[in-house]
Coordinates of C-alpha atoms in Angstrom, one line a residue:
M273 CA -8.7 -9.2 -3.9
H274 CA -11.4 -9.7 -6.6
D275 CA -15.2 -10.1 -6.5
I276 CA -15.9 -13.5 -8.1
K277 CA -19.5 -12.2 -8.8
W278 CA -17.9 -9.2 -10.8
I279 CA -15.5 -11.6 -12.8
R280 CA -18.6 -13.7 -13.6
E281 CA -20.5 -10.8 -14.9
N282 CA -17.4 -9.1 -16.7
P283 CA -14.9 -11.9 -17.7
E284 CA -13.6 -9.9 -20.8
A285 CA -13.0 -6.7 -18.8
F286 CA -11.3 -8.7 -16.1
D287 CA -8.8 -10.4 -18.6
A288 CA -8.3 -7.3 -20.5
S289 CA -7.0 -5.6 -17.2
L290 CA -4.6 -8.5 -16.6
E291 CA -3.5 -8.4 -20.2
K292 CA -2.9 -4.6 -20.1
R293 CA -0.6 -5.4 -17.0
G294 CA 1.3 -7.9 -19.0
A295 CA -0.3 -10.9 -17.1
Q296 CA -2.2 -13.9 -18.3
P297 CA -5.9 -14.2 -18.6
Q298 CA -7.5 -15.9 -15.6
S299 CA -11.2 -15.8 -16.1
A300 CA -11.7 -19.1 -17.6
E301 CA -9.8 -21.1 -14.9
L302 CA -11.6 -19.0 -12.1
L303 CA -15.1 -19.5 -13.8
K304 CA -14.6 -23.1 -14.2
L305 CA -14.0 -23.4 -10.6
D306 CA -16.8 -21.2 -9.8
E307 CA -19.2 -23.1 -11.7
E308 CA -18.2 -26.5 -10.3
R309 CA -18.6 -24.9 -6.9
R310 CA -22.0 -23.4 -7.6
T311 CA -23.2 -26.8 -8.9
L312 CA -21.8 -28.7 -5.7
M313 CA -23.6 -25.7 -3.6
T314 CA -26.9 -26.3 -5.4
E315 CA -26.6 -30.1 -4.6
L316 CA -25.5 -29.3 -0.9
Q317 CA -28.4 -26.9 -0.3
T318 CA -30.8 -29.6 -1.6
L319 CA -29.4 -32.2 0.8
Q320 CA -29.5 -29.8 3.7
S321 CA -33.0 -28.8 2.9
K322 CA -33.9 -32.3 2.7
R323 CA -32.2 -33.1 6.0
N324 CA -34.1 -30.3 7.7
D325 CA -37.3 -31.6 6.3
I326 CA -36.6 -35.2 7.8
S327 CA -35.6 -33.5 11.2
K328 CA -39.1 -32.0 11.3
Q329 CA -40.7 -35.3 10.2
V330 CA -38.9 -36.9 13.2
G331 CA -40.3 -34.4 15.5
I332 CA -43.7 -34.9 14.3
A333 CA -43.4 -38.8 14.4
K334 CA -42.1 -38.6 18.0
S335 CA -44.8 -36.3 19.1
K336 CA -47.3 -38.8 17.8
K337 CA -45.4 -41.7 19.1
E338 CA -45.0 -43.1 15.6
D339 CA -42.2 -45.3 14.2
A340 CA -39.5 -43.1 12.8
S341 CA -36.8 -45.6 12.2
H342 CA -37.1 -45.4 8.5
L343 CA -36.4 -41.6 8.9
F344 CA -33.3 -42.3 10.8
E345 CA -31.9 -44.8 8.2
E346 CA -32.5 -41.9 5.6
M347 CA -30.6 -39.6 7.8
K348 CA -27.5 -41.9 8.0
T349 CA -27.1 -41.6 4.3
I350 CA -27.7 -37.8 4.1
G351 CA -25.1 -37.1 6.8
P352 CA -22.0 -38.4 5.1
A353 CA -23.2 -37.0 1.6
V354 CA -23.5 -33.5 3.1
K355 CA -20.1 -33.7 4.8
K356 CA -18.6 -34.8 1.5
L357 CA -20.0 -32.1 -0.5
E358 CA -19.0 -29.5 2.2
E359 CA -15.3 -30.8 1.7
Q360 CA -15.6 -30.5 -2.0
V361 CA -16.9 -27.0 -1.8
A362 CA -14.1 -26.1 0.8
E363 CA -11.4 -27.5 -1.5
L364 CA -12.8 -25.4 -4.5
D365 CA -12.9 -22.4 -2.4
E366 CA -9.2 -22.9 -1.5
K367 CA -8.4 -23.2 -5.1
Q368 CA -10.2 -20.2 -6.2
T369 CA -8.8 -18.1 -3.3
E370 CA -5.1 -19.3 -4.1
I371 CA -5.5 -17.8 -7.5
L372 CA -7.5 -14.6 -6.6
V373 CA -5.1 -13.4 -3.9
T374 CA -2.1 -13.5 -6.3
L375 CA -3.9 -11.4 -9.1
P376 CA -3.5 -7.6 -9.2
N377 CA -6.1 -5.1 -9.1
I378 CA -8.3 -4.1 -11.8
L379 CA -7.0 -0.8 -13.6
D380 CA -8.8 2.3 -14.0
A381 CA -9.6 3.1 -17.8
S382 CA -7.2 6.3 -17.4
V383 CA -4.3 4.2 -16.6
P384 CA -2.1 4.3 -19.7
A385 CA -0.8 1.1 -21.4
G386 CA 2.9 0.7 -21.2
K387 CA 5.7 -1.8 -20.1
D388 CA 7.9 0.2 -17.7
E389 CA 8.6 3.8 -16.3
D390 CA 9.4 5.0 -19.7
D391 CA 5.9 4.7 -20.7
N392 CA 4.5 6.7 -17.7
V393 CA 2.5 9.8 -18.8
E394 CA 3.7 13.3 -17.6
V395 CA 0.8 15.1 -16.0
L396 CA 2.6 18.4 -15.0
K397 CA 5.7 20.1 -14.0
W398 CA 6.2 22.5 -11.1
G399 CA 9.3 24.8 -10.6
E400 CA 12.3 25.5 -12.6
P401 CA 15.5 23.5 -11.7
K402 CA 18.3 25.7 -10.4
D403 CA 21.4 26.3 -12.6
I404 CA 24.0 24.8 -10.4
A405 CA 27.6 24.6 -11.7
N406 CA 29.0 21.1 -11.4
P407 CA 26.5 19.9 -9.0
Q408 CA 27.6 17.3 -6.4
A409 CA 25.7 14.2 -5.4
H410 CA 24.1 14.0 -2.0
Y411 CA 26.4 11.4 -0.8
D412 CA 29.5 13.5 -1.7
L413 CA 28.0 16.6 0.0
G414 CA 26.9 14.6 3.1
E415 CA 30.2 13.0 3.4
A416 CA 32.2 16.1 3.0
L417 CA 30.2 17.8 5.7
G418 CA 31.1 14.8 8.0
M419 CA 27.3 14.3 8.7
M420 CA 26.6 11.2 6.3
D421 CA 28.5 8.0 6.8
F422 CA 27.9 4.9 4.8
E423 CA 30.9 3.1 6.1
M424 CA 29.4 3.2 9.7
G425 CA 26.1 2.0 8.5
A426 CA 27.9 -1.0 6.9
K427 CA 29.8 -1.5 10.1
L428 CA 26.6 -1.5 12.0
A429 CA 24.3 -3.4 9.9
G430 CA 25.7 -3.9 6.3
S431 CA 25.3 -2.4 2.9
R432 CA 22.3 0.0 2.1
F433 CA 22.3 1.5 5.6
V434 CA 23.4 5.1 6.5
W435 CA 24.5 6.8 9.7
L436 CA 23.3 10.6 9.8
Q437 CA 24.6 12.9 12.4
G438 CA 24.8 16.6 13.4
G439 CA 23.0 18.9 11.1
L440 CA 21.8 16.3 8.7
A441 CA 20.2 14.2 11.4
R442 CA 18.4 17.3 12.6
L443 CA 17.5 18.2 9.2
E444 CA 16.0 14.7 8.8
R445 CA 13.9 15.3 12.0
A446 CA 12.9 18.8 10.7
L447 CA 11.7 17.4 7.4
T448 CA 9.7 14.9 9.4
A449 CA 8.0 17.5 11.8
F450 CA 7.3 19.9 9.0
M451 CA 5.5 17.3 7.0
L452 CA 3.5 16.0 10.0
D453 CA 2.5 19.5 11.0
T454 CA 1.5 20.3 7.5
H455 CA -0.7 17.2 7.2
T456 CA -2.3 17.5 10.5
Q457 CA -2.8 21.3 10.6
R458 CA -3.6 22.1 7.1
H459 CA -4.7 18.9 5.6
N460 CA -6.8 17.6 8.4
Y461 CA -5.1 14.1 9.0
T462 CA -5.0 12.5 12.4
E463 CA -1.5 11.7 13.5
V464 CA -0.9 8.1 14.6
S465 CA 2.0 6.5 16.1
P466 CA 1.5 2.7 15.0
P467 CA 3.3 -0.4 15.6
F468 CA 6.5 -0.9 13.4
M469 CA 5.9 -4.8 13.5
V470 CA 2.8 -6.3 12.2
N471 CA 1.3 -9.9 11.8
E472 CA 0.8 -11.7 8.4
K473 CA -2.9 -10.9 8.4
A474 CA -2.3 -7.3 8.3
L475 CA 0.3 -7.7 5.5
F476 CA -2.2 -9.8 3.6
G477 CA -4.8 -7.2 4.0
T478 CA -2.9 -4.5 2.1
G479 CA -1.6 -6.8 -0.4
Q480 CA 2.1 -7.4 0.5
L481 CA 1.4 -11.1 1.3
P482 CA 1.5 -13.5 -0.3
K483 CA 3.0 -12.1 -3.4
F484 CA 5.9 -9.9 -2.0
D485 CA 7.0 -12.2 0.7
E486 CA 10.8 -11.8 -0.3
D487 CA 10.7 -8.1 0.2
L488 CA 9.8 -8.3 3.9
F489 CA 12.1 -8.4 7.0
K490 CA 10.8 -11.0 9.4
T491 CA 11.5 -11.8 13.1
D492 CA 11.3 -15.3 14.5
M493 CA 8.4 -14.5 16.5
N494 CA 6.0 -14.2 13.6
Y495 CA 6.2 -10.5 13.5
M496 CA 7.2 -8.6 10.2
L497 CA 8.9 -5.2 10.0
I498 CA 6.5 -2.7 8.1
P499 CA 7.6 -1.9 4.6
T500 CA 5.4 1.3 4.9
S501 CA 3.0 2.5 7.7
E502 CA 0.2 2.1 4.9
V503 CA 0.0 -1.4 6.4
P504 CA -1.0 -0.6 10.1
L505 CA -2.8 2.7 9.1
T506 CA -5.0 0.9 6.5
N507 CA -5.5 -2.4 8.6
S508 CA -7.0 -0.1 11.5
V509 CA -10.3 -0.9 9.9
Q510 CA -9.7 -4.4 9.3
G511 CA -12.9 -6.4 9.9
E512 CA -14.8 -3.4 10.9
I513 CA -18.3 -2.2 9.6
L514 CA -18.3 1.6 9.8
S515 CA -20.7 4.2 10.1
A516 CA -21.2 6.1 6.8
E517 CA -20.9 9.2 8.9
T518 CA -17.3 8.4 10.0
L519 CA -16.0 8.7 6.5
P520 CA -13.6 9.8 5.2
I521 CA -11.0 8.7 7.7
K522 CA -7.7 10.4 7.1
L523 CA -4.7 9.2 8.9
T524 CA -0.8 10.1 8.8
A525 CA 2.1 8.7 10.5
A526 CA 6.0 9.1 10.5
T527 CA 7.7 5.7 10.8
P528 CA 10.7 3.9 9.9
C529 CA 10.2 1.5 6.9
F530 CA 11.9 -1.6 6.2
R531 CA 12.5 -3.1 2.7
S532 CA 14.8 -5.9 1.6
E533 CA 15.1 -4.3 -1.9
A534 CA 14.7 -7.8 -3.4
G535 CA 15.4 -7.6 -7.2
S536 CA 17.2 -4.1 -6.9
A537 CA 20.7 -5.6 -7.1
G538 CA 23.0 -3.0 -8.9
R539 CA 20.6 -0.2 -8.7
D540 CA 21.2 2.8 -6.7
T541 CA 24.1 1.3 -4.8
R542 CA 25.5 4.5 -3.7
G543 CA 23.8 7.0 -1.5
M544 CA 20.3 7.1 0.2
I545 CA 18.0 6.6 -2.8
R546 CA 17.6 2.9 -2.2
V547 CA 18.2 1.7 1.4
H548 CA 16.9 -1.1 3.7
Q549 CA 15.5 1.4 6.4
F550 CA 14.2 4.9 5.7
T551 CA 11.7 7.3 7.4
K552 CA 8.5 8.2 5.5
V553 CA 5.4 10.1 6.3
E554 CA 2.5 8.3 5.0
M555 CA -1.1 9.5 4.3
V556 CA -4.0 7.0 4.3
Q557 CA -7.7 7.7 3.6
I558 CA -10.5 5.4 4.0
V559 CA -13.5 6.9 2.0
H560 CA -17.0 6.2 0.7
P561 CA -16.7 4.4 -2.9
E562 CA -18.0 7.5 -4.7
K563 CA -15.5 9.7 -3.2
S564 CA -12.2 7.7 -3.9
F565 CA -11.1 9.5 -7.1
E566 CA -11.8 12.9 -5.4
A567 CA -9.8 11.7 -2.7
L568 CA -7.0 10.6 -4.9
E569 CA -6.6 14.2 -6.5
E570 CA -6.8 15.6 -3.0
M571 CA -4.0 13.4 -1.7
R572 CA -1.8 14.2 -4.7
G573 CA -2.4 17.8 -3.9
H574 CA -1.3 17.2 -0.3
A575 CA 1.9 15.8 -1.5
E576 CA 2.8 18.4 -4.0
H577 CA 2.0 21.0 -1.4
I578 CA 4.9 19.6 0.6
L579 CA 7.3 20.0 -2.3
Q580 CA 6.1 23.5 -3.3
Q581 CA 6.7 24.7 0.4
L582 CA 10.2 23.3 0.1
G583 CA 10.7 24.9 -3.3
L584 CA 11.7 21.6 -4.9
P585 CA 11.0 21.3 -8.7
Y586 CA 9.0 18.1 -9.5
R587 CA 6.8 16.6 -12.0
V588 CA 3.6 14.3 -11.6
V589 CA 3.4 11.2 -13.9
N590 CA 0.3 8.9 -14.2
L591 CA 1.8 5.5 -14.0
C592 CA 1.3 3.1 -16.7
S593 CA 0.1 -0.6 -16.6
G594 CA 3.5 -2.1 -16.4
D595 CA 4.8 0.2 -13.7
I596 CA 1.7 0.6 -11.4
G597 CA 1.7 -1.4 -8.1
F598 CA -0.1 -4.6 -7.4
G599 CA -2.9 -3.2 -5.2
A600 CA -3.4 0.0 -7.1
H601 CA -6.4 1.0 -9.3
K602 CA -4.6 4.1 -10.3
T603 CA -1.4 5.8 -9.2
Y604 CA 0.3 9.2 -9.5
D605 CA 4.1 9.4 -8.9
L606 CA 5.6 12.5 -7.9
E607 CA 9.3 12.8 -9.0
V608 CA 11.6 15.5 -7.5
W609 CA 14.5 17.1 -9.6
L610 CA 18.0 15.8 -8.6
P611 CA 20.6 18.0 -10.0
A612 CA 23.6 15.6 -9.6
Q613 CA 21.5 12.8 -11.8
G614 CA 20.1 15.5 -14.0
K615 CA 16.7 14.0 -13.9
Y616 CA 13.5 13.4 -11.9
R617 CA 13.3 10.6 -9.2
E618 CA 10.3 9.3 -7.5
I619 CA 9.6 10.8 -4.1
S620 CA 5.9 9.9 -3.6
S621 CA 3.2 7.5 -4.9
V622 CA -0.3 8.2 -4.4
S623 CA -2.7 5.4 -5.1
N624 CA -6.4 4.7 -5.2
C625 CA -6.7 1.0 -4.3
G626 CA -10.7 0.9 -4.8
A627 CA -12.1 -2.0 -2.8
F628 CA -9.2 -4.2 -3.4
Q629 CA -7.5 -3.9 0.0
A630 CA -10.9 -3.5 1.6
R631 CA -12.2 -6.9 0.4
R632 CA -9.0 -8.6 1.7
M633 CA -9.5 -6.9 5.1
K634 CA -13.2 -7.2 5.2
A635 CA -13.6 -3.7 5.9
R636 CA -17.1 -2.3 5.1
F637 CA -19.4 0.6 6.0
R638 CA -23.1 0.6 6.5
S639 CA -24.7 2.1 3.4
G640 CA -28.2 1.5 4.4
E641 CA -30.3 0.2 7.1
K642 CA -29.2 -3.3 6.6
Q643 CA -26.8 -3.2 3.5
T644 CA -23.1 -2.8 3.9
E645 CA -20.5 -2.0 1.2
F646 CA -16.7 -2.2 1.0
V647 CA -15.0 1.1 1.7
H648 CA -12.4 2.3 -0.7
T649 CA -8.8 2.7 0.6
L650 CA -6.1 5.2 -0.6
N651 CA -2.5 5.7 0.5
G652 CA 0.2 8.1 -0.6
S653 CA 3.7 9.2 0.5
G654 CA 3.7 12.6 2.0
L655 CA 6.8 12.4 1.6
A656 CA 9.6 9.9 1.6
V657 CA 11.8 11.7 4.1
G658 CA 15.2 10.3 3.0
R659 CA 14.6 11.1 -0.5
T660 CA 13.4 14.6 0.4
L661 CA 16.6 14.9 2.4
V662 CA 18.6 14.0 -0.8
A663 CA 16.6 16.5 -2.8
V664 CA 17.2 19.3 -0.3
L665 CA 20.8 18.6 -0.2
E666 CA 21.3 18.6 -4.0
N667 CA 18.9 21.4 -4.8
Y668 CA 20.3 23.9 -1.9
Q669 CA 23.8 23.1 -2.2
L670 CA 26.1 26.1 -2.2
A671 CA 29.4 26.5 -4.0
D672 CA 31.5 25.9 -0.9
G673 CA 29.7 22.4 -0.2
S674 CA 27.5 23.9 2.6
I675 CA 23.6 23.5 2.3
A676 CA 21.0 26.4 2.5
I677 CA 18.0 25.5 4.6
P678 CA 14.6 26.0 3.0
E679 CA 13.0 29.0 4.7
V680 CA 9.9 26.6 6.0
L681 CA 12.4 24.4 7.7
Q682 CA 14.4 27.1 9.6
P683 CA 11.9 27.3 12.5
Y684 CA 12.5 23.6 13.0
M685 CA 16.3 24.2 12.9
G686 CA 16.3 26.7 15.7
G687 CA 16.5 29.4 13.3
Q688 CA 19.6 28.0 11.5
K689 CA 20.0 29.1 7.8
V690 CA 22.9 27.0 6.6
I691 CA 24.4 23.7 7.4
S692 CA 28.2 23.9 7.1
K693 CA 31.2 21.7 8.2
P694 CA 31.9 22.2 11.7
Q695 CA 35.0 24.2 12.2
E696 CA 37.9 22.4 13.7
H697 CA 39.3 24.3 16.9
S698 CA 43.0 24.1 17.5
K699 CA 44.1 23.4 20.9
A700 CA 45.7 26.3 22.9
G701 CA 49.5 26.1 22.9

């Protein structure tokens, strides 16, 4: 959420950021409400001060046993006036908040202008795509191995669900464990096992509500399934005043993520690229405001390290204003090479949210003896496990349809080096 004081002091910059995102300017409406509120607050404070003065006069009159009836009469008119002004201020607060909670984060100056993903700016490429003759898609490879079943997923839940078994189920588990071990043992994150369901307050804190309500899966008990573990991890500091010495806080978790994929009809209808349930290893950092861009580059490096260890070619792009997320101040996407599609596809987003989420969550740290400031929050995929599985299948496919296992994953696979179709054993005659 935004600081109205900052908007008051920087209306042109605020509107320019919204327009860069393709949104309408909002400062005029917000500042009109702000001016009305400040005028009413001045009147309210004047009346409250007058009421306090009269209360003191009543006390003095009583101590001197003087007649205070005229003071009581005056108090009778002030009370209703104060209540009315308080109601008017509360109404303006509500109107202002209704607008502010729907507005996206201010963009960093380094975010390129653009309409959609085609305008993202490439930062670097790593690795050379392998020369694979007639590469097969991950879903053809998985189904041929008898280890990836979309019909079973549809039977049990519906479209955009998948059933993995055997070697591919173990490979998914191996990828998850490898990522967590890397982030905890090499990158100094603390592993967390958070709730997979959260309340509305948590989703408001990280910006999924109210704007993205239709993307969420909900229960009839006022819980919502997490779209990413960014939600519980970041909200762990909700309402807290932290000691500066505790920063940075670095958390990671592997959880299932649940998304309705509203608005994605017709996109990636086959395979595991866009499903309703997937596993993701998330990284979250809560940092001092002066350190957030340093942390962004660090987290990008952590996600890149996973891809490099797996030997998967990828590129990094700086997301443009038309493609960046609602709560992000700046975002890098990591896109992995998929041979069957002949292009790079997103496998991680790493975002600096600045104080945007912290202001919604009321998460602060003590910056002086009495002063507090909002922390800065960052989040990133480290990585999306399902999409990493897809990338491993397609990049490590062999001519016979079996899958070579990346060397770093072999210890997690009991030393296994190749995933092949199980041999059918004939019955003895």
